[in-house]
Short mmCIF file of C-alpha atoms in Angstrom, two decimals:
data_model
loop_
_atom_site.label_atom_id
_atom_site.label_comp_id
_atom_site.label_asym_id
_atom_site.label_seq_id
_atom_site.Cartn_x
_atom_site.Cartn_y
_atom_site.Cartn_z
CA MET I 1 79.12 60.47 100.50
CA GLN I 2 76.00 62.09 101.95
CA LEU I 3 77.92 63.10 105.07
CA PHE I 4 80.68 64.59 102.90
CA PHE I 5 78.09 66.64 101.01
CA LEU I 6 76.74 68.00 104.30
CA VAL I 7 80.23 68.98 105.47
CA VAL I 8 80.97 70.77 102.18
CA LEU I 9 77.75 72.75 102.40
CA LEU I 10 78.41 73.74 106.00
CA ALA I 11 81.96 74.80 105.16
CA SER I 12 80.87 76.89 102.19
CA ALA I 13 78.22 78.60 104.32
CA CYS I 14 80.96 79.69 106.71
CA GLN I 15 83.18 81.18 103.98
CA VAL I 16 81.94 84.71 104.53
CA GLN I 17 84.66 87.40 104.43
CA ALA I 18 85.27 88.30 108.06
CA LYS I 19 85.11 92.01 108.79
CA ALA I 20 88.32 93.59 110.07
CA VAL I 21 89.50 96.95 111.38
CA PHE I 22 92.94 98.35 110.57
CA ALA I 23 94.86 101.40 111.75
CA HIS I 24 97.11 103.28 109.32
CA PHE I 25 100.61 103.33 110.84
CA MET I 26 103.26 105.78 109.62
CA LEU I 27 106.51 103.83 109.65
CA GLY I 28 108.44 107.07 109.15
CA ASN I 29 107.40 108.16 112.65
CA SER I 30 108.95 105.06 114.21
CA ASP I 31 112.58 105.67 113.21
CA ASN I 32 113.87 105.29 116.76
CA TYR I 33 111.44 102.65 117.98
CA THR I 34 112.70 100.09 120.46
CA LYS I 35 111.12 96.68 120.92
CA SER I 36 109.21 98.04 123.91
CA ASN I 37 107.76 100.84 121.73
CA TRP I 38 106.42 98.27 119.29
CA GLU I 39 105.06 96.18 122.15
CA GLN I 40 103.32 99.20 123.67
CA ASP I 41 101.64 100.16 120.40
CA ILE I 42 100.65 96.64 119.43
CA SER I 43 99.27 95.89 122.89
CA ALA I 44 97.23 99.12 122.83
CA ALA I 45 95.87 98.26 119.37
CA LYS I 46 94.90 94.76 120.48
CA GLU I 47 93.14 96.15 123.55
CA ALA I 48 91.15 98.39 121.19
CA HIS I 49 90.16 95.30 119.11
CA ILE I 50 92.09 96.56 116.08
CA ASP I 51 93.03 93.62 113.85
CA ALA I 52 96.11 94.95 112.04
CA PHE I 53 98.32 97.92 111.29
CA ALA I 54 98.43 99.05 107.66
CA ILE I 55 102.12 100.00 107.56
CA ASN I 56 102.60 103.11 105.43
CA THR I 57 106.10 102.73 104.08
CA GLY I 58 108.64 103.76 101.52
CA PHE I 59 111.68 101.61 100.65
CA GLY I 60 115.37 101.48 101.57
CA LEU I 61 117.79 99.55 103.78
CA SER I 62 116.84 101.28 107.03
CA ILE I 63 113.15 100.86 106.24
CA HIS I 64 113.61 97.15 105.57
CA ARG I 65 115.23 96.79 109.01
CA MET I 66 112.38 98.70 110.66
CA LEU I 67 109.81 96.45 109.00
CA THR I 68 111.73 93.37 110.11
CA ASP I 69 111.60 94.60 113.72
CA ALA I 70 107.90 95.42 113.44
CA PHE I 71 106.95 91.99 112.08
CA ALA I 72 109.04 90.26 114.75
CA ALA I 73 107.24 92.17 117.52
CA ALA I 74 103.84 91.52 115.93
CA ASP I 75 104.56 87.80 115.68
CA GLU I 76 105.45 87.60 119.38
CA LEU I 77 102.19 89.32 120.34
CA ASP I 78 99.96 87.49 117.84
CA PHE I 79 99.13 90.67 115.93
CA LYS I 80 98.98 91.32 112.20
CA LEU I 81 100.53 93.88 109.86
CA PHE I 82 100.32 94.50 106.13
CA LEU I 83 102.08 96.86 103.73
CA SER I 84 100.54 100.09 102.48
CA LEU I 85 103.08 101.25 99.90
CA ASP I 86 103.39 105.04 99.93
CA TYR I 87 103.84 106.35 96.39
CA SER I 88 103.50 109.99 97.44
CA GLY I 89 106.11 110.54 100.14
CA ASP I 90 109.10 108.83 98.53
CA GLY I 91 107.93 108.88 94.96
CA HIS I 92 107.31 106.00 92.59
CA TRP I 93 108.05 102.57 94.08
CA PRO I 94 110.29 100.69 91.62
CA GLN I 95 108.55 97.51 90.53
CA ASP I 96 111.49 95.32 91.55
CA GLN I 97 111.44 96.80 95.06
CA VAL I 98 107.72 96.12 95.41
CA ILE I 99 108.29 92.48 94.44
CA LYS I 100 111.25 92.18 96.84
CA TYR I 101 109.36 93.64 99.81
CA LEU I 102 106.27 91.56 99.16
CA LYS I 103 108.33 88.37 98.81
CA ASP I 104 110.22 89.17 102.02
CA PHE I 105 107.27 90.07 104.23
CA THR I 106 104.05 88.48 102.94
CA LYS I 107 105.39 85.01 103.83
CA LEU I 108 105.75 85.93 107.52
CA PRO I 109 103.20 84.57 110.03
CA ALA I 110 102.35 88.09 111.26
CA TYR I 111 101.33 89.28 107.79
CA PHE I 112 97.56 89.89 107.51
CA LYS I 113 95.78 87.60 105.08
CA THR I 114 92.24 87.56 103.75
CA ASP I 115 89.91 84.66 104.44
CA ASP I 116 91.15 82.87 101.32
CA ASN I 117 94.71 83.10 102.70
CA LYS I 118 95.95 85.81 100.35
CA PRO I 119 98.22 88.54 101.79
CA LEU I 120 96.52 91.94 101.70
CA VAL I 121 98.50 94.73 100.01
CA SER I 122 97.46 98.36 99.82
CA THR I 123 98.90 101.68 98.71
CA PHE I 124 98.69 105.36 99.41
CA GLU I 125 98.22 106.85 95.95
CA GLY I 126 100.29 105.34 93.10
CA ASP I 127 97.69 105.03 90.35
CA GLN I 128 100.43 106.05 87.89
CA ALA I 129 101.98 102.62 88.57
CA VAL I 130 98.85 100.63 87.74
CA GLY I 131 100.68 98.92 84.88
CA ASP I 132 103.25 97.47 87.30
CA TRP I 133 100.74 95.43 89.21
CA LYS I 134 100.01 92.77 86.62
CA ASN I 135 103.62 91.64 86.74
CA ILE I 136 103.84 92.15 90.52
CA LYS I 137 100.84 89.89 91.08
CA ASP I 138 102.27 87.32 88.68
CA LYS I 139 105.38 87.20 90.89
CA VAL I 140 103.61 87.45 94.28
CA ASP I 141 100.08 86.15 94.77
CA CYS I 142 98.34 88.84 96.82
CA PHE I 143 95.00 90.56 97.36
CA PHE I 144 95.44 94.13 96.09
CA ILE I 145 93.29 96.94 97.53
CA PRO I 146 94.92 100.28 96.64
CA GLU I 147 93.96 103.80 97.68
CA TRP I 148 93.89 105.62 94.35
CA SER I 149 91.99 108.81 95.06
CA GLY I 150 93.41 110.28 91.84
CA LEU I 151 91.05 108.03 89.89
CA ARG I 152 87.29 107.73 89.96
CA PRO I 153 86.27 104.47 91.68
CA GLU I 154 84.74 103.02 88.51
CA LYS I 155 88.00 103.67 86.63
CA ALA I 156 90.22 102.27 89.40
CA ILE I 157 88.28 99.03 89.75
CA SER I 158 88.23 98.49 85.97
CA TYR I 159 91.85 97.27 86.07
CA GLU I 160 91.89 93.48 86.33
CA GLN I 161 94.79 93.49 88.80
CA VAL I 162 92.71 95.41 91.37
CA ASP I 163 90.75 93.26 93.85
CA GLY I 164 89.08 96.05 95.83
CA LEU I 165 89.46 99.72 96.71
CA MET I 166 90.16 101.98 99.66
CA SER I 167 88.90 105.55 99.96
CA TRP I 168 90.72 108.42 101.67
CA THR I 169 87.57 110.57 102.01
CA ALA I 170 87.42 110.56 105.80
CA TRP I 171 86.74 114.29 106.32
CA PRO I 172 83.92 116.51 105.08
CA ASN I 173 84.38 119.54 102.85
CA GLY I 174 84.32 122.78 104.84
CA THR I 175 81.26 123.16 107.03
CA ASP I 176 79.32 120.39 105.27
CA PRO I 177 78.27 117.48 107.49
CA MET I 178 80.06 114.19 106.94
CA THR I 179 77.97 111.90 104.75
CA THR I 180 78.34 108.44 103.23
CA GLU I 181 78.04 109.77 99.67
CA ALA I 182 81.66 108.98 98.78
CA ASP I 183 81.44 105.54 100.41
CA LYS I 184 78.34 104.68 98.40
CA GLU I 185 80.05 105.83 95.22
CA TYR I 186 82.82 103.31 95.91
CA LEU I 187 80.36 100.57 96.82
CA ASP I 188 78.38 101.15 93.62
CA ALA I 189 81.55 100.91 91.52
CA LEU I 190 82.87 97.85 93.37
CA LYS I 191 79.71 95.79 92.82
CA GLY I 192 80.39 93.50 95.76
CA LYS I 193 84.19 93.59 95.71
CA PRO I 194 85.85 94.53 99.04
CA TYR I 195 85.85 98.13 100.25
CA ILE I 196 88.06 99.67 102.93
CA MET I 197 86.10 102.51 104.55
CA PRO I 198 88.19 105.29 106.14
CA VAL I 199 87.45 106.66 109.62
CA SER I 200 89.29 109.58 111.22
CA PRO I 201 88.77 111.80 114.26
CA TRP I 202 90.52 115.04 113.26
CA PHE I 203 92.74 116.86 110.76
CA TYR I 204 95.13 119.76 111.37
CA THR I 205 98.51 120.15 109.73
CA ASN I 206 101.04 122.99 109.61
CA LEU I 207 104.24 121.69 108.03
CA VAL I 208 106.03 124.38 106.02
CA ARG I 209 108.42 121.94 104.34
CA TYR I 210 105.47 120.12 102.75
CA HIS I 211 103.43 123.26 101.99
CA LYS I 212 100.66 121.99 104.26
CA ASN I 213 98.68 124.32 106.53
CA TRP I 214 94.97 123.62 106.88
CA VAL I 215 92.22 122.07 108.97
CA TRP I 216 89.35 119.83 108.01
CA GLN I 217 86.31 119.36 110.14
CA GLY I 218 86.80 117.21 113.24
CA ASP I 219 84.42 118.15 116.06
CA ASP I 220 81.72 115.40 116.11
CA LEU I 221 83.47 113.37 113.40
CA TRP I 222 84.75 110.48 115.54
CA TYR I 223 81.22 109.78 116.77
CA THR I 224 79.49 110.43 113.44
CA ARG I 225 81.81 108.34 111.31
CA TRP I 226 81.46 105.21 113.45
CA GLN I 227 77.69 105.53 113.21
CA GLN I 228 78.16 105.58 109.44
CA VAL I 229 80.31 102.45 109.64
CA LEU I 230 77.42 100.69 111.39
CA GLU I 231 75.11 101.91 108.62
CA ILE I 232 77.35 100.95 105.67
CA GLU I 233 78.80 97.73 107.13
CA PRO I 234 81.87 97.74 104.84
CA ASP I 235 84.15 94.74 104.40
CA TYR I 236 86.97 96.56 106.15
CA VAL I 237 87.52 99.77 108.13
CA GLU I 238 90.80 101.68 108.27
CA ILE I 239 91.41 104.27 110.98
CA LEU I 240 93.36 107.31 109.81
CA THR I 241 95.64 107.13 111.69
CA TRP I 242 97.53 105.48 114.53
CA ASN I 243 100.48 107.85 114.65
CA ASP I 244 100.42 110.65 112.07
CA TYR I 245 101.26 113.45 114.49
CA GLY I 246 101.88 115.93 111.69
CA GLU I 247 98.23 115.72 110.60
CA SER I 248 96.83 115.49 114.17
CA HIS I 249 94.70 112.40 113.56
CA TYR I 250 96.71 109.98 115.70
CA ILE I 251 94.81 107.74 118.13
CA GLY I 252 97.88 105.89 119.42
CA PRO I 253 100.14 106.93 122.30
CA ILE I 254 102.51 109.82 121.69
CA HIS I 255 106.16 108.76 121.48
CA GLN I 256 108.58 111.64 121.82
CA SER I 257 110.89 109.93 119.34
CA GLY I 258 108.11 110.16 116.77
CA LEU I 259 107.73 113.92 117.05
CA ALA I 260 110.78 114.64 114.89
CA VAL I 261 108.30 115.32 112.08
CA PHE I 262 107.77 118.80 113.52
CA ASP I 263 111.46 119.68 113.17
CA TYR I 264 111.91 117.95 109.83
CA GLY I 265 108.63 119.34 108.51
CA GLN I 266 109.55 122.87 109.71
CA ALA I 267 106.39 123.27 111.78
CA PRO I 268 106.14 126.64 113.56
CA PHE I 269 105.56 124.71 116.81
CA ASP I 270 104.94 121.18 118.08
CA TYR I 271 101.15 121.05 118.11
CA ALA I 272 101.01 117.42 119.35
CA ASN I 273 102.97 118.16 122.51
CA GLY I 274 100.68 117.71 125.52
CA MET I 275 97.75 116.77 123.26
CA PRO I 276 96.99 113.09 123.98
CA HIS I 277 94.39 111.32 121.84
CA ASP I 278 94.36 107.99 123.70
CA GLY I 279 90.79 108.55 124.86
CA TRP I 280 89.54 108.10 121.30
CA ARG I 281 90.45 104.40 121.63
CA ASN I 282 88.32 103.84 124.73
CA PHE I 283 85.07 102.88 123.04
CA LEU I 284 86.65 101.08 120.10
CA PRO I 285 86.23 97.57 121.59
CA TYR I 286 82.48 98.15 121.83
CA VAL I 287 81.94 99.83 118.47
CA ILE I 288 84.25 97.44 116.60
CA ASP I 289 82.49 94.42 118.09
CA LEU I 290 79.16 96.01 117.20
CA TYR I 291 80.32 96.52 113.60
CA LYS I 292 81.50 92.91 113.35
CA ASN I 293 78.20 91.65 114.80
CA GLY I 294 76.18 93.49 112.17
CA GLY I 295 75.03 96.13 114.66
CA LYS I 296 73.08 93.60 116.73
CA ASP I 297 74.79 93.91 120.10
CA ALA I 298 78.16 94.06 121.84
CA LYS I 299 79.37 93.71 125.38
CA ILE I 300 80.23 96.79 127.44
CA GLU I 301 83.17 95.87 129.64
CA ASP I 302 83.19 99.23 131.45
CA GLU I 303 81.00 102.28 131.21
CA GLY I 304 83.02 105.40 130.56
CA LEU I 305 83.36 108.98 129.39
CA VAL I 306 85.48 110.67 126.70
CA SER I 307 85.77 114.41 126.05
CA TRP I 308 87.72 116.45 123.52
CA TYR I 309 88.14 120.09 122.61
CA ARG I 310 90.71 122.64 121.47
CA VAL I 311 92.56 124.28 124.33
CA ASN I 312 92.77 127.66 122.54
CA PRO I 313 89.62 129.55 121.52
CA ALA I 314 89.74 130.43 117.83
CA SER I 315 89.96 134.18 118.44
CA ALA I 316 92.48 133.97 121.28
CA CYS I 317 95.63 134.11 119.16
CA LEU I 318 96.90 134.33 115.59
CA SER I 319 95.57 131.72 113.17
CA GLY I 320 99.06 130.80 111.95
CA LYS I 321 97.80 131.44 108.40
CA THR I 322 95.96 128.13 108.68
CA THR I 323 92.97 127.78 106.38
CA GLY I 324 89.83 125.73 106.54
CA ASN I 325 90.05 123.42 103.50
CA THR I 326 92.96 123.53 101.07
CA VAL I 327 93.53 124.67 97.51
CA THR I 328 95.70 121.57 96.98
CA GLN I 329 92.43 119.60 96.92
CA ALA I 330 90.71 122.19 94.69
CA GLN I 331 88.59 123.30 97.65
CA GLN I 332 87.21 126.73 98.52
CA THR I 333 89.18 127.91 101.54
CA MET I 334 87.70 129.70 104.54
CA GLU I 335 88.69 130.75 108.03
CA PRO I 336 89.57 127.78 110.27
CA GLN I 337 87.05 128.85 112.92
CA GLU I 338 84.31 128.39 110.33
CA VAL I 339 85.26 124.72 110.04
CA LEU I 340 86.12 123.94 113.68
CA GLN I 341 83.72 125.04 116.41
CA ASP I 342 84.68 126.37 119.84
CA LYS I 343 82.96 123.57 121.74
CA VAL I 344 83.56 120.90 124.35
CA PHE I 345 82.54 117.53 122.88
CA PHE I 346 81.71 114.48 124.96
CA SER I 347 80.68 110.86 124.44
CA ALA I 348 79.75 108.19 126.97
CA LEU I 349 79.47 104.42 126.67
CA LEU I 350 76.56 103.37 128.87
CA GLU I 351 74.33 100.42 129.70
CA SER I 352 71.51 102.90 130.33
CA SER I 353 70.97 106.65 130.34
CA ALA I 354 73.02 108.94 132.56
CA ASP I 355 73.37 112.70 133.03
CA ILE I 356 76.19 114.87 131.72
CA SER I 357 77.43 118.18 133.13
CA VAL I 358 80.29 120.54 132.27
CA THR I 359 81.99 123.33 134.18
CA ILE I 360 84.48 125.81 132.71
CA ASP I 361 86.47 127.85 135.21
CA GLY I 362 84.16 126.56 137.94
CA LYS I 363 81.05 127.89 136.23
CA SER I 364 78.38 125.29 135.53
CA ARG I 365 77.19 125.00 131.94
CA ALA I 366 73.93 123.44 130.77
CA ALA I 367 74.78 120.20 128.97
CA SER I 368 72.76 117.36 127.49
CA TRP I 369 72.96 114.60 124.89
CA THR I 370 72.27 115.44 121.25
CA ASP I 371 72.50 111.78 120.19
CA THR I 372 71.33 108.75 122.17
CA PRO I 373 71.32 105.05 121.27
CA ASP I 374 68.14 103.14 120.56
CA GLY I 375 67.14 101.05 123.55
CA GLY I 376 69.32 103.04 125.96
CA LYS I 377 72.49 100.93 125.65
CA GLY I 378 75.42 102.24 123.62
CA ILE I 379 77.24 105.48 122.88
CA TYR I 380 75.72 108.83 123.89
CA HIS I 381 77.10 112.04 122.39
CA GLY I 382 76.80 115.79 122.80
CA SER I 383 78.62 119.13 123.04
CA ILE I 384 78.40 122.61 124.53
CA PRO I 385 79.74 125.91 123.14
CA ILE I 386 82.70 127.41 124.97
CA ASN I 387 81.31 130.96 124.57
CA ASN I 388 84.79 132.49 124.86
CA GLN I 389 85.26 131.15 128.38
CA THR I 390 88.70 130.10 129.56
CA GLY I 391 89.78 128.12 132.59
CA ALA I 392 89.69 124.58 133.94
CA VAL I 393 87.31 122.15 132.21
CA VAL I 394 85.53 119.43 134.19
CA VAL I 395 83.15 116.98 132.49
CA THR I 396 81.06 114.85 134.85
CA LEU I 397 78.86 111.81 134.29
CA THR I 398 76.24 110.87 136.91
CA ARG I 399 73.33 108.47 137.26
CA ASP I 400 70.64 108.95 139.90
CA ASN I 401 72.84 111.68 141.41
CA GLU I 402 75.74 109.25 141.90
CA LEU I 403 79.11 109.91 140.28
CA LEU I 404 80.00 107.54 137.45
CA ALA I 405 83.03 109.21 135.84
CA GLU I 406 84.73 112.59 135.74
CA ILE I 407 87.35 114.15 133.48
CA ASP I 408 89.48 116.95 134.92
CA GLY I 409 90.54 118.33 131.57
CA HIS I 410 93.23 120.60 130.18
CA PRO I 411 92.42 124.26 130.85
CA ILE I 412 91.15 126.35 127.95
CA THR I 413 93.56 129.25 127.65
CA SER I 414 94.33 132.30 125.54
CA ASP I 415 98.03 131.75 126.30
CA CYS I 416 99.16 130.19 123.01
CA VAL I 417 102.52 128.76 122.01
CA LYS I 418 104.26 131.41 119.88
CA ASN I 419 100.96 133.33 120.00
CA MET I 420 99.47 130.87 117.49
CA THR I 421 96.21 129.00 117.98
CA ASN I 422 96.67 125.26 118.31
CA TRP I 423 93.99 123.71 116.09
CA ASN I 424 94.73 120.22 117.41
CA ALA I 425 92.41 118.56 119.95
CA TRP I 426 93.05 117.57 123.55
CA VAL I 427 91.33 114.28 124.45
CA GLY I 428 90.58 113.00 127.95
CA ASN I 429 88.82 109.93 129.26
CA ALA I 430 87.58 108.32 132.47
CA THR I 431 86.24 104.87 133.32
CA SER I 432 83.14 104.55 135.47
CA THR I 433 83.74 103.91 139.17
CA GLY I 434 80.08 103.23 139.90
CA PRO I 435 78.13 99.96 139.70
CA LYS I 436 77.07 98.95 136.21
CA PRO I 437 73.32 98.43 135.80
CA SER I 438 72.15 94.94 134.95
CA SER I 439 71.76 94.15 131.25
CA PRO I 440 68.22 93.37 130.10
CA SER I 441 67.26 89.75 129.54
CA GLY I 442 69.24 88.23 126.69
CA SER I 443 72.74 89.38 127.54
CA SER I 444 75.07 90.91 124.99
CA GLU I 445 77.35 87.89 125.23
CA GLN I 446 74.50 85.55 124.28
CA ASP I 447 73.44 87.78 121.42
CA SER I 448 77.00 88.09 120.16
CA SER I 449 77.69 84.36 120.12
CA SER I 450 74.31 83.75 118.53
CA ASN I 451 75.10 86.20 115.75
CA GLN I 452 78.43 84.56 115.05
CA LEU I 453 76.88 81.09 114.92
CA VAL I 454 73.97 81.98 112.68
CA LEU I 455 76.07 83.99 110.18
CA SER I 456 73.13 86.13 109.07
CA GLY I 457 70.93 83.11 108.44
CA LEU I 458 73.28 81.31 106.05
CA LEU I 459 73.96 78.33 108.31
CA PRO I 460 70.34 77.21 108.79
CA VAL I 461 69.77 77.43 105.03
CA ALA I 462 72.79 75.22 104.37
CA VAL I 463 71.69 72.69 106.97
CA MET I 464 68.16 72.53 105.57
CA SER I 465 69.50 72.11 102.03
CA ALA I 466 71.83 69.34 103.13
CA LEU I 467 69.10 67.51 105.01
CA PHE I 468 66.85 67.76 101.95
CA PHE I 469 69.44 65.98 99.83
CA LEU I 470 70.19 63.44 102.54
CA PHE I 471 66.59 62.42 102.95
#
């Protein structure tokens, strides 16, 4: 009996909701996916230490078939998916369809479940259907975390059928710096219930069919927002997005079959063409592991360099009538160049300090880090202004005058497609070819395993309590 009591205490100490990172996946951009396309995306997500895709989906026969294919591929590769029901794109989800889809897919082994084995279900918008969810949850036992930005957090969480909330506030307003004010508003309202914190690198859309043509601030955002994740330590993080090419915040590989959105959305040009964002995934294994370890430490597999910038200076061509901010969000609009800066941005993942240099059109530019990690190990970040220069961009990382990594980037040019500035970002990356310096005593692997075992001090407390009762 005493031994049983000890086991129960130890088990309860370990029932801490495990942190997880999701990527928002637009199912509508995978119409023509083959099995190999799914395998490529899922493998890339797993390499980045992403735990699951939040599948943004409408309903219909073809969509059901696409979801079936996606879950089959995920099951084969030991990856997870969950449904994020889109109430904005295809309108109001009929309650009977929600129940059908949840019954069909939440039972599958590849469906993501919370630590108490409940399938996670989310939405994009849909607060007008709040009344449906009592009956839905009576029919399908699930853990419901909607994104209802149309409601204040305290109102949204007041409904008994809601188990947690997701925010869509991943971009700052105009020229304001990104803060955690909105996140803290959610956390205050949730009072300990789960929160999905949004993280996004960029935002530019110009889709005439949807009356969308604006930018929100990107620039340093990918670096800044992950630092805020480490500060907030939310239950979950959701990256916006894996493959939304039409809004330019994709971090997954570009599939030509997914670019039909530019024709269907009546974009003036394909602004994702030749604009890879894969480099934004490079440091995710480190920063995600760091987030899951409570910011204590994480292993650096390879040192490396990532750089991003717009290939057209703001004044080079026509703006395309793009605005900074949007009236659809009741925001004060401004010129896009007020929101996005003409700069080359760079981040490096390093065991210890290294030097950064940039050349544009062969001309050397003074460059240095504006942000450095405590203790020397981690992600370094900085930028330099373009100053209206055009030409080839080379970003170089050195240590003790020895080359570590170099990015031979896309040229900056005033030659614009259809004479319109492309407000999307080009992202490049390079892995270090030099020797990695030795880690200080107490390796990251030891620290990481120690953190997982101790569980923020809960395990020793449980053991001591159990021993007290035993003796």
